[in-house]
N, CA, C and O atoms as a printed pandas DataFrame, in Angstrom:
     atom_number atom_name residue_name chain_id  residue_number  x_coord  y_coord  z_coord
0              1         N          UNK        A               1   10.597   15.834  -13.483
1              2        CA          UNK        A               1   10.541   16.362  -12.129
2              3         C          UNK        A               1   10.797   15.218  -11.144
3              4         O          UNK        A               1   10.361   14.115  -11.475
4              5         N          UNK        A               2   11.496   15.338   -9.888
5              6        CA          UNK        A               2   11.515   14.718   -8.972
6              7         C          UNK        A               2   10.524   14.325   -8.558
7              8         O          UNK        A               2    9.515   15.022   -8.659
8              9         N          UNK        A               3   10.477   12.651   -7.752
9             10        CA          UNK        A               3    9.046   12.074   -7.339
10            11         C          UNK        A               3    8.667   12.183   -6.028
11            12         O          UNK        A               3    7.736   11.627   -5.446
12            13         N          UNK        A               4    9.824   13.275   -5.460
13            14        CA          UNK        A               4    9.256   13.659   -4.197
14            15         C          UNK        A               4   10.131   12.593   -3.217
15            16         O          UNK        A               4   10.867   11.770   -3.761
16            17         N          UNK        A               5   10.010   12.650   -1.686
17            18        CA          UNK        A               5   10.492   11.926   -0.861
18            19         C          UNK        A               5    9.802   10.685   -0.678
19            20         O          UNK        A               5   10.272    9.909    0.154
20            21         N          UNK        A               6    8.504   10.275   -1.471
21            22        CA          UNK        A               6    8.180    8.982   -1.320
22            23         C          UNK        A               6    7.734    8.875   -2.823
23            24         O          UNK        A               6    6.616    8.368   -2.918
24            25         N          UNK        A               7    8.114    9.101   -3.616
25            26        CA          UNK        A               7    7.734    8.311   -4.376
26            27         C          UNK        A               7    8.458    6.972   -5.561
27            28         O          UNK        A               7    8.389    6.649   -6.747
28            29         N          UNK        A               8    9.190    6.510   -4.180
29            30        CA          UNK        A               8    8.839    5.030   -4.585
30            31         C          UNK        A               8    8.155    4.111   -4.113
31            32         O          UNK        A               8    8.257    2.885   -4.112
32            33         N          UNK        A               9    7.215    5.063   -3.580
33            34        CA          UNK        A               9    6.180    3.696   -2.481
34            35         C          UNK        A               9    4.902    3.688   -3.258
35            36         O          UNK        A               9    4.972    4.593   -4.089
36            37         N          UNK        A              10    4.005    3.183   -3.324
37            38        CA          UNK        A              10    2.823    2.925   -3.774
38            39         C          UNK        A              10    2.015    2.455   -2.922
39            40         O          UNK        A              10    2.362    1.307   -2.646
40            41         N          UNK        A              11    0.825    2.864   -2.193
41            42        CA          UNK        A              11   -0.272    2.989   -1.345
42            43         C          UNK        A              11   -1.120    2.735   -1.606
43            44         O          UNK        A              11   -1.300    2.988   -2.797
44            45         N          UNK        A              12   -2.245    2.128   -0.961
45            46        CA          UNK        A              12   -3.632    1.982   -1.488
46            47         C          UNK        A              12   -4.857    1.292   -0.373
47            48         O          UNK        A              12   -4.766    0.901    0.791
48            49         N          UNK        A              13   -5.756    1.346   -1.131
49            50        CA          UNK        A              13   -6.966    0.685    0.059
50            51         C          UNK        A              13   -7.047   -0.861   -0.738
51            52         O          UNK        A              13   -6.368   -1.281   -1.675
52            53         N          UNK        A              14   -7.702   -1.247   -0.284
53            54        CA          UNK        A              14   -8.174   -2.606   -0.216
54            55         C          UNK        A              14   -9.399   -2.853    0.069
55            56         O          UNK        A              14   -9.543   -3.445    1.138
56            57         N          UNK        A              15  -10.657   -2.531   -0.698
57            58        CA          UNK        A              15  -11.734   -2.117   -1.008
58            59         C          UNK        A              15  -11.992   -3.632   -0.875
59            60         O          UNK        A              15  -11.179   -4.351   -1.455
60            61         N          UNK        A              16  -13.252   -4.383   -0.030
61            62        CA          UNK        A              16  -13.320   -5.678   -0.257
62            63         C          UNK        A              16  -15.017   -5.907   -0.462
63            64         O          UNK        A              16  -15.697   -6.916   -0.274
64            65         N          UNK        A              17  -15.517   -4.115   -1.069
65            66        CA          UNK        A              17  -16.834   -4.428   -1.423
66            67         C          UNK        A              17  -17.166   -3.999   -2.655
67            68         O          UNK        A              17  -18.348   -3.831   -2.954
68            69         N          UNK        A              18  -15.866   -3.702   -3.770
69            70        CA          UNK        A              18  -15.849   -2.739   -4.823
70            71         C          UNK        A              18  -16.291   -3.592   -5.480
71            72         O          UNK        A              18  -15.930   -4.647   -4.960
72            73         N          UNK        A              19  -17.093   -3.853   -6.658
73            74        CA          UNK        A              19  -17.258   -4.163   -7.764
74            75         C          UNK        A              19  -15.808   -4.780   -8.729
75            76         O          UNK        A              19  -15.714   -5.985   -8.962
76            77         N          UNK        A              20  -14.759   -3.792   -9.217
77            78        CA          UNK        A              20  -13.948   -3.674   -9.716
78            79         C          UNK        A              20  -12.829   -4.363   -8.855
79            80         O          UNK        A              20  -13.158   -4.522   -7.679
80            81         N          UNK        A              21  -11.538   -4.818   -9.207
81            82        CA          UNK        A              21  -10.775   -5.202   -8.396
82            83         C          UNK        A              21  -10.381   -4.991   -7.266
83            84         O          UNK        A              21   -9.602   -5.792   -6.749
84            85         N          UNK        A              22  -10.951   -3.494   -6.365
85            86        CA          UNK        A              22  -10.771   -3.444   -5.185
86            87         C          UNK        A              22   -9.506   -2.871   -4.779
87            88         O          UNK        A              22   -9.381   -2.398   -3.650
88            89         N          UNK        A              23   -8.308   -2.879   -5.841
89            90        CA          UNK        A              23   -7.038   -1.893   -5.802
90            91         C          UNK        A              23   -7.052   -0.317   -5.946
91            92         O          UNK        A              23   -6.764   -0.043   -7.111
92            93         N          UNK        A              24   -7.208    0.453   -5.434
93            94        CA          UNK        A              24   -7.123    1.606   -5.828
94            95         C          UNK        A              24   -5.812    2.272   -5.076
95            96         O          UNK        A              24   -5.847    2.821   -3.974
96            97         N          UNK        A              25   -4.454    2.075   -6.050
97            98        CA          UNK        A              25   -3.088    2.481   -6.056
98            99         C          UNK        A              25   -3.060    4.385   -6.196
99           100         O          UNK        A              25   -3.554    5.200   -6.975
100          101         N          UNK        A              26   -2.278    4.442   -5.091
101          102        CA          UNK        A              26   -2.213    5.963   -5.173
102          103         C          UNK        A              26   -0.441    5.929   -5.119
103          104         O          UNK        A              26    0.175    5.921   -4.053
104          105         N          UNK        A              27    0.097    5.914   -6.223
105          106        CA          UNK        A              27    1.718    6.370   -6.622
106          107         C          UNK        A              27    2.514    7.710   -5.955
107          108         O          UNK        A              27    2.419    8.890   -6.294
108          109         N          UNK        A              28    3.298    7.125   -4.930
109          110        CA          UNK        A              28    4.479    8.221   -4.756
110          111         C          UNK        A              28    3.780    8.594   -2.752
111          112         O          UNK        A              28    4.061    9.632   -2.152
112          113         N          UNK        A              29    3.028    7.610   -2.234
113          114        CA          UNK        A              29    2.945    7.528   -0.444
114          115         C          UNK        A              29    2.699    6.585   -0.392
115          116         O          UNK        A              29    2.555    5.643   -1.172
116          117         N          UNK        A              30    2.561    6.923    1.453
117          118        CA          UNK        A              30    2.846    6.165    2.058
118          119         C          UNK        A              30    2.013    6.441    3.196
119          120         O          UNK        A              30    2.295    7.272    4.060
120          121         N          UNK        A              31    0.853    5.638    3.175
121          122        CA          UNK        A              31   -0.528    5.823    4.325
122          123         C          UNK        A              31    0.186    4.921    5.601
123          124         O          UNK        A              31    0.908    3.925    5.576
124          125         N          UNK        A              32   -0.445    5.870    6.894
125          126        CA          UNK        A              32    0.144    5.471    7.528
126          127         C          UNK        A              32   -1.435    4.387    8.242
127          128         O          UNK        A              32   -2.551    4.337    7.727
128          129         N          UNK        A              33   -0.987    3.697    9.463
129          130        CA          UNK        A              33   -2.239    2.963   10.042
130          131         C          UNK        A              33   -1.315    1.711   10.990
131          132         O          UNK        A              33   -0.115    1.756   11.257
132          133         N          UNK        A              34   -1.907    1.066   11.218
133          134        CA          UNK        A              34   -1.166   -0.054   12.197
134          135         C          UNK        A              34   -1.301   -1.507   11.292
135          136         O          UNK        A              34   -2.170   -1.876   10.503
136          137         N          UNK        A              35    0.114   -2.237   11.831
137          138        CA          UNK        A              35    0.918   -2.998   11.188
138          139         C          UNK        A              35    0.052   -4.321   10.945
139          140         O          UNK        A              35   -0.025   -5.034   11.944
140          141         N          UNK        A              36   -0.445   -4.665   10.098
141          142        CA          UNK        A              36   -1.098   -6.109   10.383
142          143         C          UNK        A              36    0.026   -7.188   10.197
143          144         O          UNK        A              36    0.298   -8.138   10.932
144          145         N          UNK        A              37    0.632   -6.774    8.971
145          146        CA          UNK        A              37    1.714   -7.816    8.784
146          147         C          UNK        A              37    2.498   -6.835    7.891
147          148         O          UNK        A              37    2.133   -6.327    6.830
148          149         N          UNK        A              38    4.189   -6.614    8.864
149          150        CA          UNK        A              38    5.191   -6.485    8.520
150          151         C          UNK        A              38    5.922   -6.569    6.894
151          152         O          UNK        A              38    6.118   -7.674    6.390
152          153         N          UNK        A              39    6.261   -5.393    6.218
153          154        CA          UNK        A              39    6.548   -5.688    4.912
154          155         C          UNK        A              39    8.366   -6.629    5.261
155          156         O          UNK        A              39    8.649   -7.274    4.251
156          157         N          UNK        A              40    9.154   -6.736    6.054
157          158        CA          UNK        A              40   10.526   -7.072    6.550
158          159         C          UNK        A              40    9.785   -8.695    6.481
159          160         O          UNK        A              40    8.948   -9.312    7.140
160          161         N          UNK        A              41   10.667   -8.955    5.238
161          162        CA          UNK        A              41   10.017  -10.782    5.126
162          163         C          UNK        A              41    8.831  -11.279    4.469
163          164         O          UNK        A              41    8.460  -12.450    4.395
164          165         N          UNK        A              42    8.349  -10.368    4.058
165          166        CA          UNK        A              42    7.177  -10.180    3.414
166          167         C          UNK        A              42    7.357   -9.536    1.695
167          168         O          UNK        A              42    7.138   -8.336    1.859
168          169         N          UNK        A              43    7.515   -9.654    0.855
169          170        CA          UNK        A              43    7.450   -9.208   -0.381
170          171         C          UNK        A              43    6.586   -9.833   -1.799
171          172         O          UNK        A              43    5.915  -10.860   -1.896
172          173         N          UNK        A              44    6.805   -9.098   -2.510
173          174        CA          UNK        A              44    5.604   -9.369   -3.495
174          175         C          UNK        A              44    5.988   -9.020   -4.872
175          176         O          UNK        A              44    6.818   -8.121   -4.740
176          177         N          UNK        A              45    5.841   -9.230   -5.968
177          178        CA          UNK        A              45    6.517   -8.741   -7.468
178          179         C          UNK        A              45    5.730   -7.743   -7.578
179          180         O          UNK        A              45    6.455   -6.946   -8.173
180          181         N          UNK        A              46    4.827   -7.269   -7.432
181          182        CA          UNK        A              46    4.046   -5.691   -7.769
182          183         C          UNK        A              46    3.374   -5.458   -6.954
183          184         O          UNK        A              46    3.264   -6.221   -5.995
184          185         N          UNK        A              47    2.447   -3.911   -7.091
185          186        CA          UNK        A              47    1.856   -3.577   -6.186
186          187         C          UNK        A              47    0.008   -4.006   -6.167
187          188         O          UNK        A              47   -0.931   -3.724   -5.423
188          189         N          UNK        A              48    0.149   -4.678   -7.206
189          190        CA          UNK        A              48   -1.392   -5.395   -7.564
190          191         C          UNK        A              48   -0.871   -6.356   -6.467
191          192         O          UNK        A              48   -1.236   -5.914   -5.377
192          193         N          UNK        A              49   -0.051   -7.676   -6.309
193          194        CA          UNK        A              49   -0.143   -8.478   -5.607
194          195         C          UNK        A              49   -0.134   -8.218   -3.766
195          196         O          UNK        A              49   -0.591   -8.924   -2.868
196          197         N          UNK        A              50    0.562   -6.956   -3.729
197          198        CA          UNK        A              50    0.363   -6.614   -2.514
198          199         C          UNK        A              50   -1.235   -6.137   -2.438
199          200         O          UNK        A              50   -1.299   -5.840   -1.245
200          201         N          UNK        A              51   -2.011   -5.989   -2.756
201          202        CA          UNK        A              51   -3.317   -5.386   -2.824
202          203         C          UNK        A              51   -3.654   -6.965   -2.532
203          204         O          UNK        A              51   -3.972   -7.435   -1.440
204          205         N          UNK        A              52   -3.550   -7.461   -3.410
205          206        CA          UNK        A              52   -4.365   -8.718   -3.450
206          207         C          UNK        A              52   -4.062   -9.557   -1.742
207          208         O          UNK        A              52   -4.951  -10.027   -1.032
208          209         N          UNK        A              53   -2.797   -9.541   -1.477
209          210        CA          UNK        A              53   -2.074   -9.802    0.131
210          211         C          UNK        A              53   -3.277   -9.255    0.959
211          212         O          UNK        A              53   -3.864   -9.969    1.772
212          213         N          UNK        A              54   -3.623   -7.947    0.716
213          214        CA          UNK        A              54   -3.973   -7.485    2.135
214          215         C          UNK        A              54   -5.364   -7.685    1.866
215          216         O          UNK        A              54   -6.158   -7.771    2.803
216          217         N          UNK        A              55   -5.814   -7.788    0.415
217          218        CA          UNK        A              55   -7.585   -8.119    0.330
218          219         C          UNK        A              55   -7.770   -9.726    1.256
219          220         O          UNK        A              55   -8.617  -10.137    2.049
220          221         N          UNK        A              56   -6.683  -10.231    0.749
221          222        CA          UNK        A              56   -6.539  -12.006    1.534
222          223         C          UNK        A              56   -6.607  -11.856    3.318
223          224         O          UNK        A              56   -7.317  -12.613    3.980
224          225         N          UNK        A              57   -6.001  -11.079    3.766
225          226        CA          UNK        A              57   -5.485  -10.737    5.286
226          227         C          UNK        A              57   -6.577  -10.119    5.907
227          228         O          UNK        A              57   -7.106   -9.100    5.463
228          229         N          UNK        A              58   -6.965  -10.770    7.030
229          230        CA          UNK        A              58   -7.998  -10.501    8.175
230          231         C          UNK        A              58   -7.325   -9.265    8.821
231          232         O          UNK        A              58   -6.215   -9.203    9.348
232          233         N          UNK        A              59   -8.648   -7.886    8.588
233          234        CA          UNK        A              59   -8.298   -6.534    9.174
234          235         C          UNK        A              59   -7.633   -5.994    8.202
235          236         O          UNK        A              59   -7.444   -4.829    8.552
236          237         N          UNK        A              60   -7.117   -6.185    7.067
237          238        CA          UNK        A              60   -5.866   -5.647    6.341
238          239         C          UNK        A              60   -7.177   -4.603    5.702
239          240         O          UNK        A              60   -8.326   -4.984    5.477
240          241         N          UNK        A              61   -6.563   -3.027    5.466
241          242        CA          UNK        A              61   -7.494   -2.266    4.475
242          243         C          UNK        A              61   -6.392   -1.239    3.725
243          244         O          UNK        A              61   -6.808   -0.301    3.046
244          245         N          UNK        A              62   -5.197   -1.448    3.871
245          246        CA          UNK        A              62   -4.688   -0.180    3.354
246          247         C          UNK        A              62   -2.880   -1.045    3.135
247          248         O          UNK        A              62   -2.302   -1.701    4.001
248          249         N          UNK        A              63   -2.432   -0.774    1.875
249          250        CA          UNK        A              63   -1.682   -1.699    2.040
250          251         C          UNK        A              63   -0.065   -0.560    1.564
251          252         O          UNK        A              63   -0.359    0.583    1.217
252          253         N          UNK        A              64    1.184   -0.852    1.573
253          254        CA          UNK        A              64    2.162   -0.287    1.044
254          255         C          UNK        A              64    3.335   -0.951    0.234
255          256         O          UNK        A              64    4.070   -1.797    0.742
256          257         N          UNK        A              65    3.471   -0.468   -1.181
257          258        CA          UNK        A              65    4.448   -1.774   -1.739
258          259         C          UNK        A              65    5.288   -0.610   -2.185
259          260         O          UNK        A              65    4.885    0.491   -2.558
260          261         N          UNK        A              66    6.942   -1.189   -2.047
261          262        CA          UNK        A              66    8.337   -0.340   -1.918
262          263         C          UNK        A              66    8.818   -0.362   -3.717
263          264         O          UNK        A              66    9.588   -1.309   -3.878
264          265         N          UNK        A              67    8.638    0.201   -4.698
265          266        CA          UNK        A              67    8.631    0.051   -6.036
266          267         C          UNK        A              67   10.429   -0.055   -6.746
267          268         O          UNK        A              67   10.994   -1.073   -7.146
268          269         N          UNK        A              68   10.881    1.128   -6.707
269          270        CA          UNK        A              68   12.021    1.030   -6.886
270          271         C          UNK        A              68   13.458    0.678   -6.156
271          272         O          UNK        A              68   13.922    0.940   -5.047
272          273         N          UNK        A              69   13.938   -0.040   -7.308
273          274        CA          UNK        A              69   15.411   -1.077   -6.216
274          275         C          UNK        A              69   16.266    0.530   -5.809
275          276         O          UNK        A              69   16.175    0.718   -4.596
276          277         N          UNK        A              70   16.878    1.432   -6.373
277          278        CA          UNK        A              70   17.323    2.036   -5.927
278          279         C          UNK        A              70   17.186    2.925   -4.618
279          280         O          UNK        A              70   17.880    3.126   -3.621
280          281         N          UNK        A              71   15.790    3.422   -5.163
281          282        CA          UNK        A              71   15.300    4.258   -4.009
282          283         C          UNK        A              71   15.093    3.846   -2.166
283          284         O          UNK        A              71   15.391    4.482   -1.154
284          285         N          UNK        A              72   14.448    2.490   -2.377
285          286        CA          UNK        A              72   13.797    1.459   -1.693
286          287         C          UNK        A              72   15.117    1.095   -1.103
287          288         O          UNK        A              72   15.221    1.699   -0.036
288          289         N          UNK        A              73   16.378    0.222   -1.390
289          290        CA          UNK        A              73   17.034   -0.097   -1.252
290          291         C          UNK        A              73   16.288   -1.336   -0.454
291          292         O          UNK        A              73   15.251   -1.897   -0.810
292          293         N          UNK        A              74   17.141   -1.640    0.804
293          294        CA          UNK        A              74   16.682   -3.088    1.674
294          295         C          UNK        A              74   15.051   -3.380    1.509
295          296         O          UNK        A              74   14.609   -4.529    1.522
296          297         N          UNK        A              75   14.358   -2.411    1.379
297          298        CA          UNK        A              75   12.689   -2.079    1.326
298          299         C          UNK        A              75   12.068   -2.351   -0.126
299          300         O          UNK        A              75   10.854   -2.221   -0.284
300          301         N          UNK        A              76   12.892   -2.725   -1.176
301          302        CA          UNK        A              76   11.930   -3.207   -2.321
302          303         C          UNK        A              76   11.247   -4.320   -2.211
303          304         O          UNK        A              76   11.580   -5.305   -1.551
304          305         N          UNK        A              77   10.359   -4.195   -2.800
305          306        CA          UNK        A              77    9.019   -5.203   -3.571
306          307         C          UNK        A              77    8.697   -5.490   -2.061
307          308         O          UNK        A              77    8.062   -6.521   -1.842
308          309         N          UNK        A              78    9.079   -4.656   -0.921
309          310        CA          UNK        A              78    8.291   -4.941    0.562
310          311         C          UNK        A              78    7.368   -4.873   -0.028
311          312         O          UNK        A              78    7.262   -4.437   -1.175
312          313         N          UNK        A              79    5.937   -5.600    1.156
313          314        CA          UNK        A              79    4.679   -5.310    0.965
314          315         C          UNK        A              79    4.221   -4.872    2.610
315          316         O          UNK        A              79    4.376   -5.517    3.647
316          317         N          UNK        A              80    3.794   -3.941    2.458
317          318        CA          UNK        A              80    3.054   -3.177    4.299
318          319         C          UNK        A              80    2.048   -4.055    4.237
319          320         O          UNK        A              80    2.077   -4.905    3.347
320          321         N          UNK        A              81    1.223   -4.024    4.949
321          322        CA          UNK        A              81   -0.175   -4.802    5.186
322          323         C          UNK        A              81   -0.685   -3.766    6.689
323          324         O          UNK        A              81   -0.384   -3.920    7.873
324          325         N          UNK        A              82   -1.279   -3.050    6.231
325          326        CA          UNK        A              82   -1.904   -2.252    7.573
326          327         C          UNK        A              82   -3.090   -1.845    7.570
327          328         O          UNK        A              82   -3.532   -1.503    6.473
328          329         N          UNK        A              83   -4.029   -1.738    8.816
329          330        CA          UNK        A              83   -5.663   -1.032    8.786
330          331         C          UNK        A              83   -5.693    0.420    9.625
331          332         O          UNK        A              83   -5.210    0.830   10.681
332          333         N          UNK        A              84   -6.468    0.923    8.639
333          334        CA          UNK        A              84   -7.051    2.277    9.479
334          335         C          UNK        A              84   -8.657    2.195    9.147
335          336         O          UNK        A              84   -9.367    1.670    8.290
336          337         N          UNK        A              85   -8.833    3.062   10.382
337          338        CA          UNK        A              85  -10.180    3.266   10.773
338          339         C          UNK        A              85  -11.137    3.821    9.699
339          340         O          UNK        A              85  -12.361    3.690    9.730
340          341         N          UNK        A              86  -10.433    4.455    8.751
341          342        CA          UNK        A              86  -11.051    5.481    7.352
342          343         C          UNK        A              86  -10.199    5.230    6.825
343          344         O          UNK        A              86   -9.283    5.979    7.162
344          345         N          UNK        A              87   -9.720    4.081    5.633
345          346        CA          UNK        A              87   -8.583    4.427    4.256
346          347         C          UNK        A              87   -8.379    5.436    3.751
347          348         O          UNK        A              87   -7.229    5.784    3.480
348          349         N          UNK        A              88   -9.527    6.243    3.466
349          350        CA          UNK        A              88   -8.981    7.595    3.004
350          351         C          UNK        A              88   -9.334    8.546    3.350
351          352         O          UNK        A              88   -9.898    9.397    2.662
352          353         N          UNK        A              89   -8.996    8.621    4.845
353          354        CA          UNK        A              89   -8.992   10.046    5.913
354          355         C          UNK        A              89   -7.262   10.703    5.378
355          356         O          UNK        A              89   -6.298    9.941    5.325
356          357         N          UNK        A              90   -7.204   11.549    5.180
357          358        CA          UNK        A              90   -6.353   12.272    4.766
358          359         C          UNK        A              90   -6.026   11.877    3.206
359          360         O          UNK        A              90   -5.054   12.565    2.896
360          361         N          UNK        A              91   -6.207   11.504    2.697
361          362        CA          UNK        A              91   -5.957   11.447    1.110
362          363         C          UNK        A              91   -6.205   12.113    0.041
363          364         O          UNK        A              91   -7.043   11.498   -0.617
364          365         N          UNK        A              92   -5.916   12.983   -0.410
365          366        CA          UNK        A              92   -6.382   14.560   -1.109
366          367         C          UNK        A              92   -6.483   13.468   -2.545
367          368         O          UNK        A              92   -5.288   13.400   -2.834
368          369         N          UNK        A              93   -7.048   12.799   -3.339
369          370        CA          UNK        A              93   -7.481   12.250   -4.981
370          371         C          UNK        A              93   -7.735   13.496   -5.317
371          372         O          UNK        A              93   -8.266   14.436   -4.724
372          373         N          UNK        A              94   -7.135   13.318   -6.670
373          374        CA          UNK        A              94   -7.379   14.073   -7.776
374          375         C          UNK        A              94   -8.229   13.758   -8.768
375          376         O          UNK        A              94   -7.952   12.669   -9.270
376          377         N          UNK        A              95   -9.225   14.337   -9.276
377          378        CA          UNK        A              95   -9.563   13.106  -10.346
378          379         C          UNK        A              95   -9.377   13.916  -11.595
379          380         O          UNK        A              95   -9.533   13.394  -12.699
């Protein structure tokens, strides 16, 4: 099946009181929130290291990494770096 219109992005919070690594990757969006630091110049080899970027970054809680070269095009291995007020105000998890 198709991955949908975003899914080559990979999303997540940046949990900086979790126990566990603090990544919790949600495959195929793209959370929106305000820019801490620009993924344009900014890139990363996976979406663990972008997690790890925005756990490092003052204000950073919600981060976005661009996965596939095709899809992504100019936008791969970007890394977003952005905060919202609630990481996961709108985020429907499945478990």
């Amino acid at each position: 099946a198709p991955a949908g219109p975003d899914g080559d992005r990979v999303s997540g919070s940046a949990d900086h009181v979790e126990k566990d690594d603090g990544c919790h990757p949600l495959a195929g969006t793209e959370l929106p929130g305000q820019v801490v630091r620009w993924g344009a110049g900014h890139t990363t080899d996976s979406a663990g290291a972008c997690c790890v970027a925005c756990r490092n970054a003052t204000g950073c809680n919600t981060w976005v990494w661009c996965a596939q070269p095709r899809e992504c095009g100019a936008r791969h291995r970007q890394c977003w770096l952005k905060t919202r007020q609630d990481p996961w105000e709108d985020v429907d998890v499945m478990v």
